[in-house]
Short mmCIF file of C-alpha atoms and ligand atoms in Angstrom, two decimals:
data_model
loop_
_atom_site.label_atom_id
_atom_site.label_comp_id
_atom_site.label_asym_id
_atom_site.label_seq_id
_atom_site.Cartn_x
_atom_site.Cartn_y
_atom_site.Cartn_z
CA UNK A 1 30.90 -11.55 2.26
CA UNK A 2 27.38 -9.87 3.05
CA UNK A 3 27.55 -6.94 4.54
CA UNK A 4 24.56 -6.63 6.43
CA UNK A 5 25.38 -10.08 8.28
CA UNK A 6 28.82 -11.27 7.56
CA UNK A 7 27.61 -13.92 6.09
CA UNK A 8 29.58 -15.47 3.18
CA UNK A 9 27.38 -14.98 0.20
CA UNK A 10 29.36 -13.45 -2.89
CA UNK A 11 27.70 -11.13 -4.74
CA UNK A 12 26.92 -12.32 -7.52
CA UNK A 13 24.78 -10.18 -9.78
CA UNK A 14 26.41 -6.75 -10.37
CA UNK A 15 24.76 -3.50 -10.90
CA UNK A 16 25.46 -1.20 -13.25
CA UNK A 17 24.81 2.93 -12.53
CA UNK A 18 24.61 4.23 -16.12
CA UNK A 19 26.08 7.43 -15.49
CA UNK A 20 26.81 9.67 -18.38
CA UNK A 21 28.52 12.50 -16.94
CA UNK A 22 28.70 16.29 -18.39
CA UNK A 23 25.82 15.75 -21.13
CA UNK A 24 25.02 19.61 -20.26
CA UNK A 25 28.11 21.03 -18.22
CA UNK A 26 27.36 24.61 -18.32
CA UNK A 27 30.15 26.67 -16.82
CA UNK A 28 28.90 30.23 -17.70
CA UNK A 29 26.02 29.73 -15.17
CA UNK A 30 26.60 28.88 -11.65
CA UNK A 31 27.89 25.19 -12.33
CA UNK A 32 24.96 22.99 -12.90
CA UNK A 33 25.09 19.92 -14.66
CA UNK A 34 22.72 17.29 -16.01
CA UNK A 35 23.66 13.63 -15.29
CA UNK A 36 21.42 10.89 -16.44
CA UNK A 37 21.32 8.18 -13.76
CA UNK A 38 18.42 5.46 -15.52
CA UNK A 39 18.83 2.79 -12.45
CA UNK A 40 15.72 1.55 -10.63
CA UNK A 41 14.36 3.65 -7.88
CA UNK A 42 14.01 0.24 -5.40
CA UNK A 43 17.64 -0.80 -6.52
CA UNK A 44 18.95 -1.14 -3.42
CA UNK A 45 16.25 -3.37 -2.55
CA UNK A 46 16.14 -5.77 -5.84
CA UNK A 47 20.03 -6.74 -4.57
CA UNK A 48 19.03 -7.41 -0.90
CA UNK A 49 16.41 -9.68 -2.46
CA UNK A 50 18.46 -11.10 -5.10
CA UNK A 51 21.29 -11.60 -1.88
CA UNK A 52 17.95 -13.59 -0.04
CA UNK A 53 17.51 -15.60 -2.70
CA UNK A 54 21.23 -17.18 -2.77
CA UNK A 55 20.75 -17.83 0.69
CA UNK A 56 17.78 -19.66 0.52
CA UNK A 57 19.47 -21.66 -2.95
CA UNK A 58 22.82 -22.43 -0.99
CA UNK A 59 20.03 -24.27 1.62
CA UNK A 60 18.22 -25.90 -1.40
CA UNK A 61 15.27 -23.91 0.12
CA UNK A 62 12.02 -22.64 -1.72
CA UNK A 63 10.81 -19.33 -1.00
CA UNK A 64 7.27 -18.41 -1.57
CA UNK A 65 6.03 -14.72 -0.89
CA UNK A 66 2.16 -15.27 0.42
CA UNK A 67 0.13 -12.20 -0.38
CA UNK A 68 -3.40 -10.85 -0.26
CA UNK A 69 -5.60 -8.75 1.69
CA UNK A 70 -6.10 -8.60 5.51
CA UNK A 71 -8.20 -11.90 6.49
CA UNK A 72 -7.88 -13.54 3.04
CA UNK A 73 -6.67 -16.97 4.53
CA UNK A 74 -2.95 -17.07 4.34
CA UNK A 75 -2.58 -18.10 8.17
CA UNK A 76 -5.06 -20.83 8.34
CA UNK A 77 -3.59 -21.95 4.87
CA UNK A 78 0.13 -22.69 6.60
CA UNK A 79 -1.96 -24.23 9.73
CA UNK A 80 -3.61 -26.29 7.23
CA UNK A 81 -0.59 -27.28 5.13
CA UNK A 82 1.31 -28.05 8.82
CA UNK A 83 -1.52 -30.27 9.41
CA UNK A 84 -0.68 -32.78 6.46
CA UNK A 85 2.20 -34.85 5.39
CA UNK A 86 4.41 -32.51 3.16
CA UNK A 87 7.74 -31.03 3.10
CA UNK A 88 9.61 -29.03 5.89
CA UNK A 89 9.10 -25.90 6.40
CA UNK A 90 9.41 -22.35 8.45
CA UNK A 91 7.59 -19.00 7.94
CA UNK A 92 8.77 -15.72 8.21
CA UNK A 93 5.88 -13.77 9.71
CA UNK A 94 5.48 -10.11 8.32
CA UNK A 95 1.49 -9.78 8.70
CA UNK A 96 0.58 -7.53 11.59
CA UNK A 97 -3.37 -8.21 11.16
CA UNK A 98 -3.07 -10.24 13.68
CA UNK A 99 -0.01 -10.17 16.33
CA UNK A 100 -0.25 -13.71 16.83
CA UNK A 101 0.21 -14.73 13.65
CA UNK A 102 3.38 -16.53 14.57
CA UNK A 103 1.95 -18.42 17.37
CA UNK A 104 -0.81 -19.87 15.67
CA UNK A 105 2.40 -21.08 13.45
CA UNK A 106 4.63 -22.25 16.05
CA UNK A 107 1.95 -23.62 18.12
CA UNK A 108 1.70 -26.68 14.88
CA UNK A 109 4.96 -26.90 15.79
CA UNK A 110 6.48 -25.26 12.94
CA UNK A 111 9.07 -22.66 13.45
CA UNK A 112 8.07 -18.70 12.35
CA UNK A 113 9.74 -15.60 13.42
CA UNK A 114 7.69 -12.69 13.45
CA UNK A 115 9.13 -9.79 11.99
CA UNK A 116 8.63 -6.33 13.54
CA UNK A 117 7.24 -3.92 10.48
CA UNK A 118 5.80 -1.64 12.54
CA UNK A 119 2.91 0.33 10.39
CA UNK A 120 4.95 -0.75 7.29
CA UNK A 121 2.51 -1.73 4.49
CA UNK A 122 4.88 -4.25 3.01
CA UNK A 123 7.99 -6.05 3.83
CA UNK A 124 10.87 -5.39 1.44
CA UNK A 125 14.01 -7.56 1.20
CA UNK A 126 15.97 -5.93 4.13
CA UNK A 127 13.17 -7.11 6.54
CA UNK A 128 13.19 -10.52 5.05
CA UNK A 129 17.15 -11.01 5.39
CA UNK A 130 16.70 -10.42 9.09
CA UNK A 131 13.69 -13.35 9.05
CA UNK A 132 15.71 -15.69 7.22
CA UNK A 133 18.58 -15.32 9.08
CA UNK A 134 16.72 -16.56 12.18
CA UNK A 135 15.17 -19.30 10.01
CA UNK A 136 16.82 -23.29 10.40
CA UNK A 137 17.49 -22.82 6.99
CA UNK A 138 19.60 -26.09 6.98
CA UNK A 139 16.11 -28.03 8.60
CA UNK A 140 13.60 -26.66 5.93
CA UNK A 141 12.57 -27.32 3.09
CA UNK A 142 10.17 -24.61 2.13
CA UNK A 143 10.22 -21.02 3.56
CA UNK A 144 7.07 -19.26 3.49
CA UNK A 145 6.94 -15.51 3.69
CA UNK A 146 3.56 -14.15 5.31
CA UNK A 147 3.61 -10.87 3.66
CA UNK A 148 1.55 -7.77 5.40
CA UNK A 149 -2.30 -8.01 4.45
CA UNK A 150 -2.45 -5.47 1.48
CA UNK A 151 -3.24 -5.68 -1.86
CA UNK A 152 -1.05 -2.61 -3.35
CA UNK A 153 2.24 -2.18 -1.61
CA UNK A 154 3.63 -5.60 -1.16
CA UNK A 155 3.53 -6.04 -5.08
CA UNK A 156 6.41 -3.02 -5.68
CA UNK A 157 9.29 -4.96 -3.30
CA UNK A 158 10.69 -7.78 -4.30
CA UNK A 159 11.56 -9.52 -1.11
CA UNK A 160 13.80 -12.32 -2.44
CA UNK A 161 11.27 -14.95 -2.89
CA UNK A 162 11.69 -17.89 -5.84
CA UNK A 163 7.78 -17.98 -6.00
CA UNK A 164 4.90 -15.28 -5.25
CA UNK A 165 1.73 -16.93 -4.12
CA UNK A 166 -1.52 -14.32 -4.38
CA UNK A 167 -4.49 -15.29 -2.51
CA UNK A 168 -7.93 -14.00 -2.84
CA UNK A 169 -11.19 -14.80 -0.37
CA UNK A 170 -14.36 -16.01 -1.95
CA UNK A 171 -16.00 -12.93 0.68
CA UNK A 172 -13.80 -10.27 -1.18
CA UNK A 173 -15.66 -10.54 -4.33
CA UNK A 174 -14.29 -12.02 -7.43
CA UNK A 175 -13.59 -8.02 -8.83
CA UNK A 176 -10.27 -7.93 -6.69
CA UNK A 177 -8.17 -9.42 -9.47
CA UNK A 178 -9.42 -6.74 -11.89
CA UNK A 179 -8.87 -4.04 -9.07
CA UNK A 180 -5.35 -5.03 -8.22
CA UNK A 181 -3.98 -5.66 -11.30
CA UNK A 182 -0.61 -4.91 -10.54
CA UNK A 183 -0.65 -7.71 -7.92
CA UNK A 184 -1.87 -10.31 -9.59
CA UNK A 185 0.26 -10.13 -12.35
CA UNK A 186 3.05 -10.79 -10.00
CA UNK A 187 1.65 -14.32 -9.11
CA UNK A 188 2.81 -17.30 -9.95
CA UNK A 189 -0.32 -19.37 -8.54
CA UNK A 190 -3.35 -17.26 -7.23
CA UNK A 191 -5.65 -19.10 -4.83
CA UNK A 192 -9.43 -18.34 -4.49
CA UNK A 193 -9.90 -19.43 -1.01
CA UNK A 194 -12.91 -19.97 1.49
CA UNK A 195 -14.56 -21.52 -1.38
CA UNK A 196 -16.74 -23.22 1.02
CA UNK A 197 -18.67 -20.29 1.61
CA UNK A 198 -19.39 -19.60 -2.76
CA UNK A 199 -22.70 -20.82 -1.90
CA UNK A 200 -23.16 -17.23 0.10
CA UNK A 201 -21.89 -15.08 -1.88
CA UNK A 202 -22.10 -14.05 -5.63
CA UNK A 203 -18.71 -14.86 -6.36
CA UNK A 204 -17.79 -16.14 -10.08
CA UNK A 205 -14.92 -18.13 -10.28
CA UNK A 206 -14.53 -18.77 -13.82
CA UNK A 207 -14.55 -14.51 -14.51
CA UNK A 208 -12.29 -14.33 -11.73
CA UNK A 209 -10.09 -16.77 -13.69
CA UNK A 210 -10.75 -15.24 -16.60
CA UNK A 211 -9.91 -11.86 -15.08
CA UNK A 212 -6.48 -13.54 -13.92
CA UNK A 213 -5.54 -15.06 -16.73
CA UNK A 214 -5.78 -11.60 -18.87
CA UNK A 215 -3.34 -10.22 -16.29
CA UNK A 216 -0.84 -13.47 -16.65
CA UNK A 217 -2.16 -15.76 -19.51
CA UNK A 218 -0.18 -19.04 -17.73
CA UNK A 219 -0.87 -18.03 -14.49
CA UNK A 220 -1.93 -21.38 -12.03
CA UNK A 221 -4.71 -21.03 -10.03
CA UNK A 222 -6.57 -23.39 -7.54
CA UNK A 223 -9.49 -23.22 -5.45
CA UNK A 224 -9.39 -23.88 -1.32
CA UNK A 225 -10.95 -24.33 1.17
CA UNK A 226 -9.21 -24.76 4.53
CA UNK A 227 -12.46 -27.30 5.16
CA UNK A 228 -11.69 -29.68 2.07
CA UNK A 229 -8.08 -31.38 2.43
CA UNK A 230 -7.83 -32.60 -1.07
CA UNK A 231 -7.58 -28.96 -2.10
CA UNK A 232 -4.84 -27.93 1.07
CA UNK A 233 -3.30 -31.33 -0.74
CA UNK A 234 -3.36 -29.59 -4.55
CA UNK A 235 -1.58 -27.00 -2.53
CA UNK A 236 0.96 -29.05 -1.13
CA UNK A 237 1.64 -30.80 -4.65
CA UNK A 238 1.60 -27.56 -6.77
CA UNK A 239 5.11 -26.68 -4.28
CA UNK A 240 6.13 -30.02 -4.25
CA UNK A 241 6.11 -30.24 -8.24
CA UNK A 242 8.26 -26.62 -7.96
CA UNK A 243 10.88 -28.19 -5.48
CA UNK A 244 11.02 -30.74 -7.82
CA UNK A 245 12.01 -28.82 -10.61
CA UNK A 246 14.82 -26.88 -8.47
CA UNK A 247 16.72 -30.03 -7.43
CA UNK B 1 1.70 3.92 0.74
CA UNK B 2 4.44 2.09 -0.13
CA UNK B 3 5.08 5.93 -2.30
CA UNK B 4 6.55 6.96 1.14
CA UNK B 5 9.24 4.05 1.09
CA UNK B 6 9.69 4.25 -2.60
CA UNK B 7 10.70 8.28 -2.36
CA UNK B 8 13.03 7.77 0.66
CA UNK B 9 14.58 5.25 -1.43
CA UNK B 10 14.89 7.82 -4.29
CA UNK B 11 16.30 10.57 -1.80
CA UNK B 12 19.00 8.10 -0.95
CA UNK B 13 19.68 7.73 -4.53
CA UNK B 14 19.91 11.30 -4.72
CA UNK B 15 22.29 11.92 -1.82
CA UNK B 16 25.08 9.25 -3.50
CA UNK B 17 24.96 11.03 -6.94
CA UNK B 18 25.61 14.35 -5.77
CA UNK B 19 28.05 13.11 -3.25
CA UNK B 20 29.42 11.18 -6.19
CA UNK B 21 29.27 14.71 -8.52
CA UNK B 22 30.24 16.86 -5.42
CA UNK B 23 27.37 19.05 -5.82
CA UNK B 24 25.64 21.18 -2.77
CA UNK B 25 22.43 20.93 -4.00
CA UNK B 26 20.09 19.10 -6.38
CA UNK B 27 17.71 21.56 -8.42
CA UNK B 28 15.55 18.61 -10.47
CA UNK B 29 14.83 14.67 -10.64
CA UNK B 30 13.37 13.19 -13.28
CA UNK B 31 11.43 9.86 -12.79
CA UNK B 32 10.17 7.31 -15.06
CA UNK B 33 7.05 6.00 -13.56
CA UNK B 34 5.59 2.82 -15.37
CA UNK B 35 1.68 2.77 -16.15
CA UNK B 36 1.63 -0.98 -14.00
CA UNK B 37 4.37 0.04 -11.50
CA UNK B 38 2.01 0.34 -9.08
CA UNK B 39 2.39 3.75 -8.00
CA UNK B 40 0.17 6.19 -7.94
CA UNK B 41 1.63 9.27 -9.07
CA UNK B 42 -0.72 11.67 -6.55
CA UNK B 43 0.98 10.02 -3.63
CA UNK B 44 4.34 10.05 -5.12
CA UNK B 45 4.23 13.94 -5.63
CA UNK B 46 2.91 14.15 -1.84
CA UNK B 47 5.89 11.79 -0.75
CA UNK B 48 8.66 13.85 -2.43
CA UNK B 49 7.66 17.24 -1.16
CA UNK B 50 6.86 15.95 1.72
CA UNK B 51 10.16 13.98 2.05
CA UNK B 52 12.30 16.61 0.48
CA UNK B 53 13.08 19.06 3.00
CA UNK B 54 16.44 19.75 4.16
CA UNK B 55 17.80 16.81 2.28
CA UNK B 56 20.18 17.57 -0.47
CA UNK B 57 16.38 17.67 -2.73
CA UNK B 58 15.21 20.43 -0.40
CA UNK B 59 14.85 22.77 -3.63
CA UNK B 60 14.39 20.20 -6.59
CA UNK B 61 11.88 19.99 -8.73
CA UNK B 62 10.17 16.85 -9.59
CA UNK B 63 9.54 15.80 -13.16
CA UNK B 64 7.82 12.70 -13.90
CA UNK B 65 7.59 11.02 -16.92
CA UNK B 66 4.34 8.95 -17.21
CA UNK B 67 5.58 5.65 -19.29
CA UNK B 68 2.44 3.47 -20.42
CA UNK B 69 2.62 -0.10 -20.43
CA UNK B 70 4.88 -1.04 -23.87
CA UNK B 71 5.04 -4.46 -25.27
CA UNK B 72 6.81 -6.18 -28.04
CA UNK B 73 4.81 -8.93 -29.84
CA UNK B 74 6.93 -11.66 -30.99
CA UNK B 75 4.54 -13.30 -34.02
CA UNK B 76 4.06 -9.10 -35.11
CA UNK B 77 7.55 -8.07 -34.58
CA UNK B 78 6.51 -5.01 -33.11
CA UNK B 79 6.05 -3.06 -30.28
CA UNK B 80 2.80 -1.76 -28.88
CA UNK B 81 1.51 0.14 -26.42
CA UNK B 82 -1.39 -1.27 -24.27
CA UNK B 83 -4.16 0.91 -23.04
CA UNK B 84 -5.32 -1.98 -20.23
CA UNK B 85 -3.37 -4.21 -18.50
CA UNK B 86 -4.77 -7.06 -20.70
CA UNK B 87 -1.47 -8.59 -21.86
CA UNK B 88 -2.03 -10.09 -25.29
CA UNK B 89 -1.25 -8.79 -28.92
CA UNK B 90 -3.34 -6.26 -29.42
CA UNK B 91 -3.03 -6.40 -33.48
CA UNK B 92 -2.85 -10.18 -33.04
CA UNK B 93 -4.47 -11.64 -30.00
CA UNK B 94 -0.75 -13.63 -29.36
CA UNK B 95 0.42 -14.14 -26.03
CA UNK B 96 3.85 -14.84 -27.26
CA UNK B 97 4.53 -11.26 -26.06
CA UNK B 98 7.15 -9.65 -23.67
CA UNK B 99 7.24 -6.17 -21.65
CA UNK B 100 9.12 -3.86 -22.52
CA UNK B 101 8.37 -0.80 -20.01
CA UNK B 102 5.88 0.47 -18.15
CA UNK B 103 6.53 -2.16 -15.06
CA UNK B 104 8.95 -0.28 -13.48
CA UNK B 105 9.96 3.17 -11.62
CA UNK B 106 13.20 4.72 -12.75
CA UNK B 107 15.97 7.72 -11.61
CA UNK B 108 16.11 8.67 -14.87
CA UNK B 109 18.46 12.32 -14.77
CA UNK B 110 19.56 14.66 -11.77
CA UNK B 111 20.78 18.43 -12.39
CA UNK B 112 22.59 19.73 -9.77
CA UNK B 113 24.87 22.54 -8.67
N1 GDP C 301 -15.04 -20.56 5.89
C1 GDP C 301 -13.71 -20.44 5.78
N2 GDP C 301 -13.05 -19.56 6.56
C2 GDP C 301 -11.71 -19.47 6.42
C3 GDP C 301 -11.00 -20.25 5.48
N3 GDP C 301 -9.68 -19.91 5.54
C4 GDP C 301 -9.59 -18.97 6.51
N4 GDP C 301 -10.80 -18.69 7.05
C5 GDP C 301 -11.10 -17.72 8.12
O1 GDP C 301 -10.76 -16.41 7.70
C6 GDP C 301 -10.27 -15.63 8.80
C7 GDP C 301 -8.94 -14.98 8.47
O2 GDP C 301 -7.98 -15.99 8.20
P1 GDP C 301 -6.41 -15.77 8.37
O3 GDP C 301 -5.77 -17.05 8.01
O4 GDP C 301 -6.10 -15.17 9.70
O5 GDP C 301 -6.15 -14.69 7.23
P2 GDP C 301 -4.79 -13.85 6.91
O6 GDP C 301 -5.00 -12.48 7.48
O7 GDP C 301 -4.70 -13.80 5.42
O8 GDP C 301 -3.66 -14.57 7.53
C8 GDP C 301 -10.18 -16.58 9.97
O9 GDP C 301 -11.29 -16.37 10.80
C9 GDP C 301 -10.22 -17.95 9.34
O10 GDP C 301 -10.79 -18.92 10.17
C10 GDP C 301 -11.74 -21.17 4.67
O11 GDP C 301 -11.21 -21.89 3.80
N5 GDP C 301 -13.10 -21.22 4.85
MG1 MG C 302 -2.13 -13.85 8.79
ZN1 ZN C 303 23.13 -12.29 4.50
ZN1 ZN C 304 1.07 -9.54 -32.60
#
């Protein structure tokens, strides 16, 4: 039974607290002891995520974590997406950039809850439960996770997510992958986006793939533009190839 | 400044072992704090002494261990440690590598009293 929620997910991966007591129990002084603890500082977190992530399985749903900077693209990507012939899906709406985030969602008729972070950098797993939780789980096929615009934070807190989608604008320069190197490695498939505009700006894609690809040597990447379909649809089959292999 | 989150997390940690140990206070903490964990270790400091007061860490002493990205190479059977986040062999160029530390943030020890 989940605690937070009551609903009936059994735990199912079990933590161990490695704790060795009395390795320096030193009664002549004034009691102090020495216990070594070795568990993960964001613990607590990893098993609200890992808890996430059997609720979106028992659904047969696919959760992908969207991250990148403020105004990278990852709105007008799920408009986009909504606009084609794909699978189902809902988002769970963390970025504050812009408030109305999960209109411009709902208003393609697709159903987002906005979650309240507050001046939270990042969403962690607990935030996420409460998102999914008022997600039609049972409807969707694909739950999207807008996470808050930010290159550093988001990339510590697992949030419970099958997939982690990293997304970088041709207007940011193509040194962000380099920069945030901790980020990148935690993507499965990095998108360059806006690349419409690459005429503009002195963005290189192949030493931003290059730059990627040191980070995560089998790391997928893809280049869109909200402008060009066929590359919103290279989107849309790079998930449905993933659903595929979850069946 | 996800440090802020990450040290409340690690005060919380901190409360259940010395509830756990019966203790009244905790006098040091000892992190492991991985070269690619995304922390930076600055902030961190600032979080916990900023965080610290009157929790059961109100007089502790922070120690953090710096761990630098470690990797064992498969083809080399061996383990290296990697000065950039490039993650290939560095005696070999393989990719057929996996990490080992230096990824992660750790509790690693508490004394109390
Ligand atoms: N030229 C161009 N602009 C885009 C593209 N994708 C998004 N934008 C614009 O970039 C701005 C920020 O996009 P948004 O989706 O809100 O970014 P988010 O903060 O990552 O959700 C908006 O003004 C979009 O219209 C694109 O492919 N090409
Ligand atoms: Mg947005
Ligand atoms: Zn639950
Ligand atoms: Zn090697």
């Amino acid at each position: 039974m989940c605690q937070d929620c009551g609903c009936s997910i059994t735990e199912t991966e079990h933590h161990h607290h490695h704790e060795h007591q009395n390795v320096h129990d030193n009664p002549q002084l004034n009691d102090s002891k020495t216990i070594e603890v070795i568990t993960k500082i964001l613990d607590k977190n990893d098993q609200e995520a890992g808890h996430n992530r059997s609720h979106f399985d028992n659904h047969n749903v696919l959760a992908i974590n969207l991250m990148s900077s403020p105004g990278s693209g990852k709105t007008s990507l799920l408009e986009a997406i909504a606009d084609q012939e794909s699978f189902k899906f809902g988002v769970i709406e963390g970025d504050l950039e812009t408030s109305r985030d999960a209109d411009r969602i709902i208003a393609k008729g697709i159903p987002a809850y906005q979650i309240q972070t507050g001046t939270a950098c990042h969403l962690d797993a607990f935030m996420v439960h409460k998102g999914l939780h008022a997600m039609p789980l049972e409807e969707i096929d694909v739950c999207f996770i807008e996470n808050v615009g930010n290159l550093v934070c988001p990339a510590s807190y697992d949030v419970g997510s099958h997939l982690n989608v990293v997304l970088v604008s041709v207007p940011e320069g193509d040194d962000k992958i380099e920069k945030y190197p901790v980020m990148f490695r935690k993507a499965d498939l990095i998108l360059i986006t806006k690349t419409d505009l690459l005429p503009y700006f002195d963005f290189d894609v192949e030493s931003a793939k290059a730059a990627a690809r040191k980070l995560k040597p089998n790391v997928d990447i893809i280049e869109v533009s909200t402008k060009q379909s066929d590359t919103i649809k290279k989107v849309i089959n790079w998930i449905e190839f993933k659903r595929s292999l979850r069946d | 400044m996800h440090e802020y989150s990450i040290v409340q997390a690690l005060l919380e940690q901190c409360q259940t072992h010395a509830q756990a140990n019966d203790a009244t206070k905790i006098t040091e903490v000892t992190v492991k704090i991985g070269a690619q964990s995304g922390v930076e270790l600055h902030l961190f400091e600032v979080a916990f002494d900023t965080f610290k007061e009157k929790t059961i860490c109100d007089e502790a002493n922070l120690i953090i261990e710096h761990q630098p990205l470690l990797i064992y190479c498969n083809d080399c059977a061996q383990e290296y440690t990697l000065e950039k986040p490039e993650y290939v062999c560095p005696e070999c160029q393989s990719l057929y590598i996996k990490v080992v530390d230096g990824e992660d943030m750790y509790l690693m020890r508490l004394e109390m009293e």
